[in-house]
mmCIF file of C-alpha atoms in Angstrom:
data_model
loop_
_atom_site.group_PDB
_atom_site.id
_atom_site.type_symbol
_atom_site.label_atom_id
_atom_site.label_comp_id
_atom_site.label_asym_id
_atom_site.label_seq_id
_atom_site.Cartn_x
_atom_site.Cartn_y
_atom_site.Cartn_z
ATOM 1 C CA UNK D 139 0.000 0.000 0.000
ATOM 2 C CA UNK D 140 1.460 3.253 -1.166
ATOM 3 C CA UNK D 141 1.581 5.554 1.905
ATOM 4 C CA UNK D 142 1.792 8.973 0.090
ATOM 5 C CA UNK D 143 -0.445 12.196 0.972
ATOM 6 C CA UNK D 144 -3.604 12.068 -0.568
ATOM 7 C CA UNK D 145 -5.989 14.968 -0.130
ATOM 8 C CA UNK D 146 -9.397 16.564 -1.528
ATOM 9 C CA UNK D 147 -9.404 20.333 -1.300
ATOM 10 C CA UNK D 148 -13.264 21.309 -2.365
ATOM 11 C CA UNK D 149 -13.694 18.805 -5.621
ATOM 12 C CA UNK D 150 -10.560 18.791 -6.110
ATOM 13 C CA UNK D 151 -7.907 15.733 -5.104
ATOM 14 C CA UNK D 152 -4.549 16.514 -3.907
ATOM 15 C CA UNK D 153 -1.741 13.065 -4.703
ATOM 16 C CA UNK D 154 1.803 13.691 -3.385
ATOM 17 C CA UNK D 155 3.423 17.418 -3.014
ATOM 18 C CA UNK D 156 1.462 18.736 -5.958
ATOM 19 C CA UNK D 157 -0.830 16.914 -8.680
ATOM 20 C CA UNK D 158 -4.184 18.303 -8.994
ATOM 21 C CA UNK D 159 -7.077 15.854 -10.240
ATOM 22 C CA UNK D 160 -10.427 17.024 -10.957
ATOM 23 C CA UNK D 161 -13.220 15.007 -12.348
ATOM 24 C CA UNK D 162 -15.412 17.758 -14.932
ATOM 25 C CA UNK D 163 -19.303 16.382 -16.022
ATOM 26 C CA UNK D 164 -19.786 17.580 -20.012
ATOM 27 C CA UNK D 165 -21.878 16.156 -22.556
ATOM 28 C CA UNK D 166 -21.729 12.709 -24.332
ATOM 29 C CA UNK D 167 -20.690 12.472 -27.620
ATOM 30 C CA UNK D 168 -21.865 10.804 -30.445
ATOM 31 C CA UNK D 169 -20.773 7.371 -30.964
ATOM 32 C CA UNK D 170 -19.704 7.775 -35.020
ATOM 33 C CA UNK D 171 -17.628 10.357 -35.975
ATOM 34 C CA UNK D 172 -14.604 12.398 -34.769
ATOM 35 C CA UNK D 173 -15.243 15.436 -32.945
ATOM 36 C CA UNK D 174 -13.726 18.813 -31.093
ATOM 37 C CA UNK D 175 -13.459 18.615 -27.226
ATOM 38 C CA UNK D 176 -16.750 18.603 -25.613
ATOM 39 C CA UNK D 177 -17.803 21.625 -22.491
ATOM 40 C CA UNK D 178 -17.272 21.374 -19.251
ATOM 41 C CA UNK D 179 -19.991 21.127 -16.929
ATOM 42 C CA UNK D 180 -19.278 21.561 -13.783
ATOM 43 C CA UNK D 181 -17.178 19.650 -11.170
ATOM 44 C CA UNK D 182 -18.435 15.897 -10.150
ATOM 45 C CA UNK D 183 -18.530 16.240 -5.843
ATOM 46 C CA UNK D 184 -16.467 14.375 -4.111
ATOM 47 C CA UNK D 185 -16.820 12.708 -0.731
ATOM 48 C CA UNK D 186 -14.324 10.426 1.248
ATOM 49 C CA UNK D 187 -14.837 7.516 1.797
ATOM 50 C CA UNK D 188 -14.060 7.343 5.372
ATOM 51 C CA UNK D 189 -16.750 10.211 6.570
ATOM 52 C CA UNK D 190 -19.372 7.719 6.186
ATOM 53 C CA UNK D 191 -18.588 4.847 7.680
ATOM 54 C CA UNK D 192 -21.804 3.472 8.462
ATOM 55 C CA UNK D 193 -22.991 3.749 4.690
ATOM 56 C CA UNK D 194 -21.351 2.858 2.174
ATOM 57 C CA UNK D 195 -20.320 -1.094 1.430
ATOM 58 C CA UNK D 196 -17.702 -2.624 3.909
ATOM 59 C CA UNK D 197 -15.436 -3.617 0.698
ATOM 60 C CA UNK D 198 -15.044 0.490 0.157
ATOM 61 C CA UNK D 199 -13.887 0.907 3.436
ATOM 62 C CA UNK D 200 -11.375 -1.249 2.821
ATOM 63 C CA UNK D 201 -10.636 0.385 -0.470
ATOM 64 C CA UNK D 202 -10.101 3.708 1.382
ATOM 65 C CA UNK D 203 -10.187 6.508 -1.323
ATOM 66 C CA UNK D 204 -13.654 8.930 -2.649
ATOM 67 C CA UNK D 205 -16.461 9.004 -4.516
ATOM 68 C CA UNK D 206 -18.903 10.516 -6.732
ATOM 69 C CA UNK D 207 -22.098 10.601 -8.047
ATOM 70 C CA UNK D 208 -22.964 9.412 -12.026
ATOM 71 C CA UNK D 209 -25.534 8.677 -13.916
ATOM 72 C CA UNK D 210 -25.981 5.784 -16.308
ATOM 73 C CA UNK D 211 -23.915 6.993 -19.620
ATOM 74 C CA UNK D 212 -22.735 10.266 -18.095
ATOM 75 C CA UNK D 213 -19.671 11.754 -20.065
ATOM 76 C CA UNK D 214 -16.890 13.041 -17.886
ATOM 77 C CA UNK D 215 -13.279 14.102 -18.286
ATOM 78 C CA UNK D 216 -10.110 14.391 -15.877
ATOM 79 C CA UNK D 217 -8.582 18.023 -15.525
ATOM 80 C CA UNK D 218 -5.064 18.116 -14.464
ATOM 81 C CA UNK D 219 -4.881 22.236 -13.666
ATOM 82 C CA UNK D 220 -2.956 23.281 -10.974
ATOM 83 C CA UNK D 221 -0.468 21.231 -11.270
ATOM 84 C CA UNK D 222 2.690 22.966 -11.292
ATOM 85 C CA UNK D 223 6.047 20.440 -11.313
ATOM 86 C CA UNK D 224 6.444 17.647 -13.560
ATOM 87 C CA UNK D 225 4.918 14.645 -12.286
ATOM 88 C CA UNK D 226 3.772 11.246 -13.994
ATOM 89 C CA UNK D 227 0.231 10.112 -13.862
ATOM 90 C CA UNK D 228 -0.738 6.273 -13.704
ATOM 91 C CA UNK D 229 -4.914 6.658 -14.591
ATOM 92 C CA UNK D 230 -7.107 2.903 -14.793
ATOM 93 C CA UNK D 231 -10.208 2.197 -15.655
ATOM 94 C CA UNK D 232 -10.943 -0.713 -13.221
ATOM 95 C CA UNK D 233 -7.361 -1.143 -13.152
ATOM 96 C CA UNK D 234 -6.380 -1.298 -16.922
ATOM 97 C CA UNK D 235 -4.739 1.895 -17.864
ATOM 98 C CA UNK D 236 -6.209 4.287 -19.725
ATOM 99 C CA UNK D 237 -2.816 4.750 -21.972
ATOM 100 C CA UNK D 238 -1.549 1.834 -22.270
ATOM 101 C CA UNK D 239 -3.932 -1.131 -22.698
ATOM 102 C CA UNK D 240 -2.001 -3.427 -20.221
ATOM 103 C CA UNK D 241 -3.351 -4.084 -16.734
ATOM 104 C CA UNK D 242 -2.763 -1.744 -13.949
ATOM 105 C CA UNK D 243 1.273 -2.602 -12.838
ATOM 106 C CA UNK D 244 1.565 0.023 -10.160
ATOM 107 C CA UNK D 245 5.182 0.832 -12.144
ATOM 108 C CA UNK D 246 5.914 3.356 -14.656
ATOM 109 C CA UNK D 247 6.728 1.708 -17.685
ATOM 110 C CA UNK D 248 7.708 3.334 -21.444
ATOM 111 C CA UNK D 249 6.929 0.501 -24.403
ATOM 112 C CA UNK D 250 4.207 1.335 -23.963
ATOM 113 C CA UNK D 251 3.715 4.226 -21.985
ATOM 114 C CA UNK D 252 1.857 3.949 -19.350
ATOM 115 C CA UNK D 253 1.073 7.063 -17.930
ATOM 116 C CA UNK D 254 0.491 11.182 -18.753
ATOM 117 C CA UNK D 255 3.011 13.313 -18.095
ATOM 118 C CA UNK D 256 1.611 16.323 -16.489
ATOM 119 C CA UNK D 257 1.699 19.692 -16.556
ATOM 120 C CA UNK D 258 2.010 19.056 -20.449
ATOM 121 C CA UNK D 259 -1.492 17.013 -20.298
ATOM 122 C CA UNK D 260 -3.691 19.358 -19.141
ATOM 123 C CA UNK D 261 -6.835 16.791 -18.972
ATOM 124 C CA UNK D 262 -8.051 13.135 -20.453
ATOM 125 C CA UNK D 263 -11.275 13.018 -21.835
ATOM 126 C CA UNK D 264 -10.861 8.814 -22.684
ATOM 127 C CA UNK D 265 -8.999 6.172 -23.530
ATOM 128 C CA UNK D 266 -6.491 6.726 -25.911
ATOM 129 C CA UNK D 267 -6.943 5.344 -29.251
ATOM 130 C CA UNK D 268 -3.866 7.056 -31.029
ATOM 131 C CA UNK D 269 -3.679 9.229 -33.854
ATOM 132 C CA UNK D 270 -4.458 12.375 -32.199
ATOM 133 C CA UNK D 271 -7.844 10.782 -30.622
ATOM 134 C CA UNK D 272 -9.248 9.480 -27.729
ATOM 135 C CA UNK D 273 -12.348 8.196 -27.408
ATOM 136 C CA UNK D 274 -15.006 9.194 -24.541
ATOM 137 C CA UNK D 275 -14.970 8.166 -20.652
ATOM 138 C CA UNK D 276 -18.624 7.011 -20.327
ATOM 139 C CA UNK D 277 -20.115 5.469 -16.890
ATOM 140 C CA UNK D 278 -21.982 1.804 -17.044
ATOM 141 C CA UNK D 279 -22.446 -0.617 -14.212
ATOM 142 C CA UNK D 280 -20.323 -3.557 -13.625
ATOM 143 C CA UNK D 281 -21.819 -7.220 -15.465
ATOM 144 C CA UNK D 282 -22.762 -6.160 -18.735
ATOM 145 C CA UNK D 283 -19.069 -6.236 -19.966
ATOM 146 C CA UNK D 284 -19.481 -3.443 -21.678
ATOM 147 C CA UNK D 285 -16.521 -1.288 -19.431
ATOM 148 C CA UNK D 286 -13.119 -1.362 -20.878
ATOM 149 C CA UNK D 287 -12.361 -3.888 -17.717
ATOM 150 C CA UNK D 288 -14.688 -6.184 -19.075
ATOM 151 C CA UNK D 289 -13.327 -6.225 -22.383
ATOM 152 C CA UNK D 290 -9.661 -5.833 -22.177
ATOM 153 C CA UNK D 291 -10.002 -8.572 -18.905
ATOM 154 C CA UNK D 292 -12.872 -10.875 -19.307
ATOM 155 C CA UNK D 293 -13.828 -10.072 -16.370
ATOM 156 C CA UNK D 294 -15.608 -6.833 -14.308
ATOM 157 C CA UNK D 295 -14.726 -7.153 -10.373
ATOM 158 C CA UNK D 296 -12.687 -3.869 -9.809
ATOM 159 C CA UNK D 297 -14.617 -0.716 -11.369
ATOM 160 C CA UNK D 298 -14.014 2.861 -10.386
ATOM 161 C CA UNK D 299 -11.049 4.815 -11.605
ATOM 162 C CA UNK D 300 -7.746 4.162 -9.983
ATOM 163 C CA UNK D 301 -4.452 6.928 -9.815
ATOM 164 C CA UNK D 302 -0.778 6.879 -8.611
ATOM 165 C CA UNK D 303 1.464 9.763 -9.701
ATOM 166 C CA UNK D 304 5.188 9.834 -9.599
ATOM 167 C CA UNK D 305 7.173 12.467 -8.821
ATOM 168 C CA UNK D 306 10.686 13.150 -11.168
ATOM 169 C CA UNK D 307 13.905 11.991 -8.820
ATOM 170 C CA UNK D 308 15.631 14.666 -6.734
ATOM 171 C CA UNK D 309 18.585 15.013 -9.489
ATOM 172 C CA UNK D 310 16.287 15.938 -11.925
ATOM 173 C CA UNK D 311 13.064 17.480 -9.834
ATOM 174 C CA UNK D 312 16.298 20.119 -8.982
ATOM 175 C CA UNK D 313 17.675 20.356 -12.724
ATOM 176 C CA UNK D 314 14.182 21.230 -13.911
ATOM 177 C CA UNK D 315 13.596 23.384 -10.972
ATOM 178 C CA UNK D 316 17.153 25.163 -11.990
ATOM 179 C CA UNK D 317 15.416 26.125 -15.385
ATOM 180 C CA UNK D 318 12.669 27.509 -14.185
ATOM 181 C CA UNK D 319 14.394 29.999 -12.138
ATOM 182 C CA UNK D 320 16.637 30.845 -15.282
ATOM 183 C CA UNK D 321 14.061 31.603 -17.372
ATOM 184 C CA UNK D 322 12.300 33.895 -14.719
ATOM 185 C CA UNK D 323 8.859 32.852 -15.776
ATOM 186 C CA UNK D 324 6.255 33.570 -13.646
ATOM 187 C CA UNK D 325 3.722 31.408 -12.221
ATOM 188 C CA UNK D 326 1.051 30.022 -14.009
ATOM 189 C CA UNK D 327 -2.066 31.477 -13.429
ATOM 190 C CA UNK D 328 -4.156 29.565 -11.380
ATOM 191 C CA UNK D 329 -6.750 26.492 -11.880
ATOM 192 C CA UNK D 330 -10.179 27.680 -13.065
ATOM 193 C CA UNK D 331 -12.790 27.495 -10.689
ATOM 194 C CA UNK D 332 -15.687 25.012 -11.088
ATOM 195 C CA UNK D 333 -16.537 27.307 -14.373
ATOM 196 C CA UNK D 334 -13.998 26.904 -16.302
ATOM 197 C CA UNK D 335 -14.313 25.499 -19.503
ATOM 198 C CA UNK D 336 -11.564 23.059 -20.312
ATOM 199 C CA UNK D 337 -8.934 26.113 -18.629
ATOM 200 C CA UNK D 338 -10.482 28.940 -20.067
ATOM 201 C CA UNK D 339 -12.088 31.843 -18.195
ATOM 202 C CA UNK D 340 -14.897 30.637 -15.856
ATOM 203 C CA UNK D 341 -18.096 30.655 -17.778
ATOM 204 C CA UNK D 342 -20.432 33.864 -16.536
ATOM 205 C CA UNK D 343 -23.323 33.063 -14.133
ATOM 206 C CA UNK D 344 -26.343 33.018 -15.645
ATOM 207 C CA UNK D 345 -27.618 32.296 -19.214
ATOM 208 C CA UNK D 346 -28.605 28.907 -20.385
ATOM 209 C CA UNK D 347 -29.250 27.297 -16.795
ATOM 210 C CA UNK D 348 -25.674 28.530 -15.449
ATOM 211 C CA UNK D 349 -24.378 25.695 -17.181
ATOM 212 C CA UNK D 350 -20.090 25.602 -17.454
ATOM 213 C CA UNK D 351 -20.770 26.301 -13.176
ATOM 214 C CA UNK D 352 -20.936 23.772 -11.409
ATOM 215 C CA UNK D 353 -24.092 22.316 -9.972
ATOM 216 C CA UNK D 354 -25.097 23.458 -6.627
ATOM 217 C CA UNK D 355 -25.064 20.760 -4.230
ATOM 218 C CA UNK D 356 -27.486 20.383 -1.187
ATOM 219 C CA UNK D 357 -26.130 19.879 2.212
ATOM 220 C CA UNK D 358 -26.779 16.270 3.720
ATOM 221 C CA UNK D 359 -30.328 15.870 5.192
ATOM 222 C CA UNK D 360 -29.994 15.302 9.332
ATOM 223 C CA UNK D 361 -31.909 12.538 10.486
ATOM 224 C CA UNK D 362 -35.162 13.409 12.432
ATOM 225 C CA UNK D 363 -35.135 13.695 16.522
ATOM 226 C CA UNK D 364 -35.861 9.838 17.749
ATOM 227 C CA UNK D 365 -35.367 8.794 14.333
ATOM 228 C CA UNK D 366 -34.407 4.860 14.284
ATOM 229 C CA UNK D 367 -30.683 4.141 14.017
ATOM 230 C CA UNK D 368 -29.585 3.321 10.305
ATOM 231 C CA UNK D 369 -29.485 -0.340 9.012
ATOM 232 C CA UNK D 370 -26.518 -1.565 7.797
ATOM 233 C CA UNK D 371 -24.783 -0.743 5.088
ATOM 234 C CA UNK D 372 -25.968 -2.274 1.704
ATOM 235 C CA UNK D 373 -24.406 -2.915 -0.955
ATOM 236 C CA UNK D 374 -24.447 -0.087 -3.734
ATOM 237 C CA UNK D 375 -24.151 -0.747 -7.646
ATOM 238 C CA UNK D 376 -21.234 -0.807 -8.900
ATOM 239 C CA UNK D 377 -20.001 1.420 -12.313
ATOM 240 C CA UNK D 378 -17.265 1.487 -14.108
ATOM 241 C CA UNK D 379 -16.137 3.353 -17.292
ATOM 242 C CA UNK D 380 -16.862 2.288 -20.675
ATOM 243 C CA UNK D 381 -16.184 4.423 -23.838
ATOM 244 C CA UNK D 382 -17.927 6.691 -26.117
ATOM 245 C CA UNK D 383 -17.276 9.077 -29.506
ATOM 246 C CA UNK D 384 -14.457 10.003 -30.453
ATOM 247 C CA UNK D 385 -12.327 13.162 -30.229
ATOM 248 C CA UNK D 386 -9.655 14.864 -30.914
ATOM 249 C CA UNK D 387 -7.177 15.183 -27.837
ATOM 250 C CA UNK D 388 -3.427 13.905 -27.686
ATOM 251 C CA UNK D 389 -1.979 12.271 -25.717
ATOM 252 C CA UNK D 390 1.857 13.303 -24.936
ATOM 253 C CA UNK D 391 4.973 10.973 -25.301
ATOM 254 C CA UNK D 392 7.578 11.561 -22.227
ATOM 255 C CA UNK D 393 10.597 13.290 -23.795
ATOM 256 C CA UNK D 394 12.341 12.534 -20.190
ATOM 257 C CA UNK D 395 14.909 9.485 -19.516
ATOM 258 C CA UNK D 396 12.917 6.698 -17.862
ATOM 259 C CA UNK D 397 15.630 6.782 -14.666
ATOM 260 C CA UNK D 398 13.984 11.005 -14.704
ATOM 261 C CA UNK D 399 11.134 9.608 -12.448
ATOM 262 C CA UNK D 400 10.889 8.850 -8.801
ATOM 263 C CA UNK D 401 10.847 4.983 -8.985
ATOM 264 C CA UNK D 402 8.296 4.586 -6.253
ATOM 265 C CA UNK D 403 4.437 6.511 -6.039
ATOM 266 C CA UNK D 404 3.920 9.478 -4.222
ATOM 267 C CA UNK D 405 0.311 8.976 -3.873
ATOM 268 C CA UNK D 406 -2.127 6.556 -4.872
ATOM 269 C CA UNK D 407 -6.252 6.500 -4.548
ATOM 270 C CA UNK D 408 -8.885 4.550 -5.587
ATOM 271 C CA UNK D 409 -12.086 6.545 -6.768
ATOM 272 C CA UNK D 410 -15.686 5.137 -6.323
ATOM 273 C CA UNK D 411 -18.499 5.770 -9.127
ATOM 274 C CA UNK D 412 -21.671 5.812 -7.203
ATOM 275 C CA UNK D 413 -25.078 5.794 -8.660
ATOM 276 C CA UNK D 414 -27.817 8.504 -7.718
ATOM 277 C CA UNK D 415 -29.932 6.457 -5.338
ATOM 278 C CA UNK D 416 -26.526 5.031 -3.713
ATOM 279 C CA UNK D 417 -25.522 8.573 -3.451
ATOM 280 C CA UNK D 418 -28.738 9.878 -1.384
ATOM 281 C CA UNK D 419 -28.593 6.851 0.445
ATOM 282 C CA UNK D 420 -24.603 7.090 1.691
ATOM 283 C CA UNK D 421 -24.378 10.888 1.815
ATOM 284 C CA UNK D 422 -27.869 12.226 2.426
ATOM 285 C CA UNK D 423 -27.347 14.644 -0.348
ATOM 286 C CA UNK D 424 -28.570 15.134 -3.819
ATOM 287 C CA UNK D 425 -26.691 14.564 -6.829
ATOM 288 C CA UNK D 426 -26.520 17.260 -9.496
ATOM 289 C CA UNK D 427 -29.310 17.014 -12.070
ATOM 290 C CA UNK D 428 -28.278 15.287 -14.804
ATOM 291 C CA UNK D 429 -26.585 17.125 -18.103
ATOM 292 C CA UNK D 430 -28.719 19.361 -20.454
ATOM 293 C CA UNK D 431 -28.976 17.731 -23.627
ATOM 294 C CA UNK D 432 -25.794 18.169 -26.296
ATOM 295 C CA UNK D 433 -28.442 19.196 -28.865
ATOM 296 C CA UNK D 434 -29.926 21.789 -27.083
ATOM 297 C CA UNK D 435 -26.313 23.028 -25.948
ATOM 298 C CA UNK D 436 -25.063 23.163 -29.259
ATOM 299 C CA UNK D 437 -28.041 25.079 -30.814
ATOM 300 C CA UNK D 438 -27.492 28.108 -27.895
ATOM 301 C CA UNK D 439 -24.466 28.779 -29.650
ATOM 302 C CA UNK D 440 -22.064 27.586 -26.157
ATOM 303 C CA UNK D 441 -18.698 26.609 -26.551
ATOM 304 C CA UNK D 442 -16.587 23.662 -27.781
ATOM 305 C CA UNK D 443 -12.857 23.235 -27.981
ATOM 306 C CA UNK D 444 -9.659 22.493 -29.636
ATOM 307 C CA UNK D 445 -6.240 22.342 -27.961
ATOM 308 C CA UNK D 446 -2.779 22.177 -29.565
ATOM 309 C CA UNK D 447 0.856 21.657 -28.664
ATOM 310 C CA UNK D 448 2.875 22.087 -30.947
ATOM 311 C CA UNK D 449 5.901 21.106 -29.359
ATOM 312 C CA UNK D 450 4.129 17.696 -28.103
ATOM 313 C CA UNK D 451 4.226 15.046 -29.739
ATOM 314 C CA UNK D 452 1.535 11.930 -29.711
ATOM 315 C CA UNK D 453 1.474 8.413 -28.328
ATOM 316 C CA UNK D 454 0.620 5.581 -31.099
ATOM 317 C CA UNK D 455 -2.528 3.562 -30.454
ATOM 318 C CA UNK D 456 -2.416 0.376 -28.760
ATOM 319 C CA UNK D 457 -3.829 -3.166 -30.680
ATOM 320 C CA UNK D 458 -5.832 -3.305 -26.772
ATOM 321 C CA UNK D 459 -7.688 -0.608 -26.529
ATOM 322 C CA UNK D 460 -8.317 -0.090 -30.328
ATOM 323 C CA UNK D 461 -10.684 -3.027 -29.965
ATOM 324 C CA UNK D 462 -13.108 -1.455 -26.926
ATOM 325 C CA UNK D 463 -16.223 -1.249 -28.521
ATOM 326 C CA UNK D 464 -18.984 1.675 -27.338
ATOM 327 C CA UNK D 465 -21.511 1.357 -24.658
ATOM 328 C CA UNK D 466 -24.183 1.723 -27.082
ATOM 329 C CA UNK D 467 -22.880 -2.277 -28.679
ATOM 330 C CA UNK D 468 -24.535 -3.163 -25.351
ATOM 331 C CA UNK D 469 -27.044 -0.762 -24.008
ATOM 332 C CA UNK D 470 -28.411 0.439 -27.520
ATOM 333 C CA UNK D 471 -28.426 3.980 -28.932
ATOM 334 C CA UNK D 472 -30.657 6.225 -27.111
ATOM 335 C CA UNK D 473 -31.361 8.315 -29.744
ATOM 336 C CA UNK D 474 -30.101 11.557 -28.734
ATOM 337 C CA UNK D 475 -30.081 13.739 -31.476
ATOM 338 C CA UNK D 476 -26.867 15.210 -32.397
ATOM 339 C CA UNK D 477 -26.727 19.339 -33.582
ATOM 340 C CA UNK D 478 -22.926 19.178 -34.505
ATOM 341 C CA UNK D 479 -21.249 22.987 -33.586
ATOM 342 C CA UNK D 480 -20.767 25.337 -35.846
ATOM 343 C CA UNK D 481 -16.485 26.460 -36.941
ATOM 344 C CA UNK D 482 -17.058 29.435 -34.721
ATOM 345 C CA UNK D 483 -18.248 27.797 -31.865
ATOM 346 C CA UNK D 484 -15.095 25.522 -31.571
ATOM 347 C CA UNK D 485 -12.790 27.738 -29.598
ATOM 348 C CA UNK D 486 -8.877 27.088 -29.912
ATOM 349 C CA UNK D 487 -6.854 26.626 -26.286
ATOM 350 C CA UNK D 488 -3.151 26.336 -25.641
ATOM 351 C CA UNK D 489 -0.848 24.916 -23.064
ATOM 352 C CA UNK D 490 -1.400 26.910 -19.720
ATOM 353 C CA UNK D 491 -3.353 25.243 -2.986
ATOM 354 C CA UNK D 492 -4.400 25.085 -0.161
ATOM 355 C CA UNK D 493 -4.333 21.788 2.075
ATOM 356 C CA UNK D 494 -7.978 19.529 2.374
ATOM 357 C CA UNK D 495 -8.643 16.470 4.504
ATOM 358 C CA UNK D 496 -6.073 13.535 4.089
ATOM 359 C CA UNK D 497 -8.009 10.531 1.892
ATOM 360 C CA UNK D 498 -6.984 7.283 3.096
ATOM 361 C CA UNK D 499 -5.644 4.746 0.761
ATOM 362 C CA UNK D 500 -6.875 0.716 1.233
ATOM 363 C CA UNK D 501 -6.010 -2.450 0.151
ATOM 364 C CA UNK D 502 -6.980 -2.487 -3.903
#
């Protein structure tokens, strides 16, 4: 068991001395087609795991870690801002990693790569499918096999999303350090609030339901005076991620020496995908409503996005996760109609703390 700080500050989770992880709702894309980033809409909430300890499932306990609340086929991507120093990023899908293909090693590896390097990632929308692409992080419960666990393993017992992050060595955390100083830069500005879409200026209050804010969520309901003690726990549903469209994202080959990185974790933490009803039940709060439609977001005229680094350069697809097929090859299209955004719409980006609770990490 890794032993490193883990912390959530708001919605947002603190690994080691510096990585920032937050977890952003936006809309689901189309299953056919490549497309330009999708909006952010607002931060997923996160809970520990540990404040409610009478709850949630004995086997999450044990886990340690957080949670969140999704809904069946809600779309969400992983924003990296705020993180300052280099650091390398292990993300699984019910331990398979996201990069790579290969099951979840708990050890950095290169052929493949098996990790982001961050602050030159500045989010993951998916898995990544090479070329330039990835292709959607979309939430399904455990048995149908339609998560990328069930197809790359045969089997669905882990779900969730699981990170460890690396820190670079001492020798070269100090050499990169050096550089920084030489080149006088000054800081980076800091993470966008809740707002933000995908790093850009927080989206203004108001307007088409406040959406690009997050949603508000409502304190946790006390129980009544004389009110009969809880039962016990039961057990919740579990989810895992499958995958949806396609888009355009890259994601970044390490330029650094392999011996550049810390060879053991900083922080590791297992993150729980909770249903709505599982959610009221644990936390006594209510989820946020679930995501406006992508038609309707699309025809206000709202945002999408495009990012480019030129200087970065893009990790070949892997035979394994080429062959994940959609959610809809087992829970059927839903019919959503799709309003594809206009050129102006899609808006081109660029590359661009303060201590929470300690998380506990478990036995996973």
């Amino acid at each position: 068991m890794v032993t490193g700080s883990i912390r959530v500050d708001g919605n947002t989770l603190l690994l080691g001395d510096g990585v920032h992880v937050r977890f952003i709702r936006t809309l689901r894309l189309p299953e056919s087609g490549t497309h330009a980033l999708p909006p952010n809409l607002g931060e997923f909430p996160l809970r520990r795991v540990e404040d409610y300890p009478d709850t949630v499932p004995g086997e999450w306990l044990a886990k340690g870690g957080v949670m969140l609340p999704v809904y069946l086929r809600e779309a969400m991507w992983l924003s990296f801002g705020g993180t300052r120093e280099p650091a390398a990023l292990q993300v699984g899908v019910g331990k398979v990693c996201a990069v790579s293909g290969e099951r979840w090693s708990g050890r950095l590896a290169r052929d493949p790569q098996n990790y982001v390097v961050l602050p030159r990632q500045p989010w993951l929308d998916g898995i990544n499918s090479g070329d330039g692409t990835v292709r959607q992080f979309v939430a399904v419960p455990l048995g149908l096999g339609a998560t990328v666990e069930g197809q790359v393993t045969g089997e669905e017992t882990t779900g969730g999303v699981q990170l460890q992050a690396f820190p670079l060595g001492p020798q070269a955390l100090e050499r990169w350090r050096e550089g920084e100083r030489a080149r006088l830069l000054p800081p980076p500005p800091p993470a966008p609030g809740g707002g933000g879409l995908y790093g850009g200026p927080p989206a203004p209050s108001g307007g088409f339901g406040g959406y690009g804010a997050p949603a508000p969520m409502r304190a946790a309901v006390p129980a009544a005076p004389g009110a009969a003690a809880p039962a016990a726990p039961a057990a919740a549903p579990a989810m895992g991620l499958g995958v949806g469209g396609s888009m355009r994202q890259e994601v970044y080959r390490d330029d650094r020496a392999p011996t550049a990185w810390a060879p053991e974790p900083a922080a590791r933490v297992f993150v729980h995908l909770v249903t709505p009803p599982a959610w009221r039940r644990i936390t006594g709060e209510e989820p946020p409503p679930s995501p406006v439609d992508r038609a309707a977001y699309t025809r206000a005229g709202l945002p999408w996005f495009d990012y480019y680094d030129e200087s970065g350069h893009d990790l070949p697809p892997t035979g394994t996760l080429g062959q994940v097929k959609p959610v809809g090859d087992w829970l059927g299209d839903d019919h959503t109609p799709w309003t594809p955004p206009t050129p102006h719409q899609i808006t081109p980006l660029g590359p661009t703390p303060r201590p929470g609770k300690p998380v506990r990490d478990g036995d996973w």
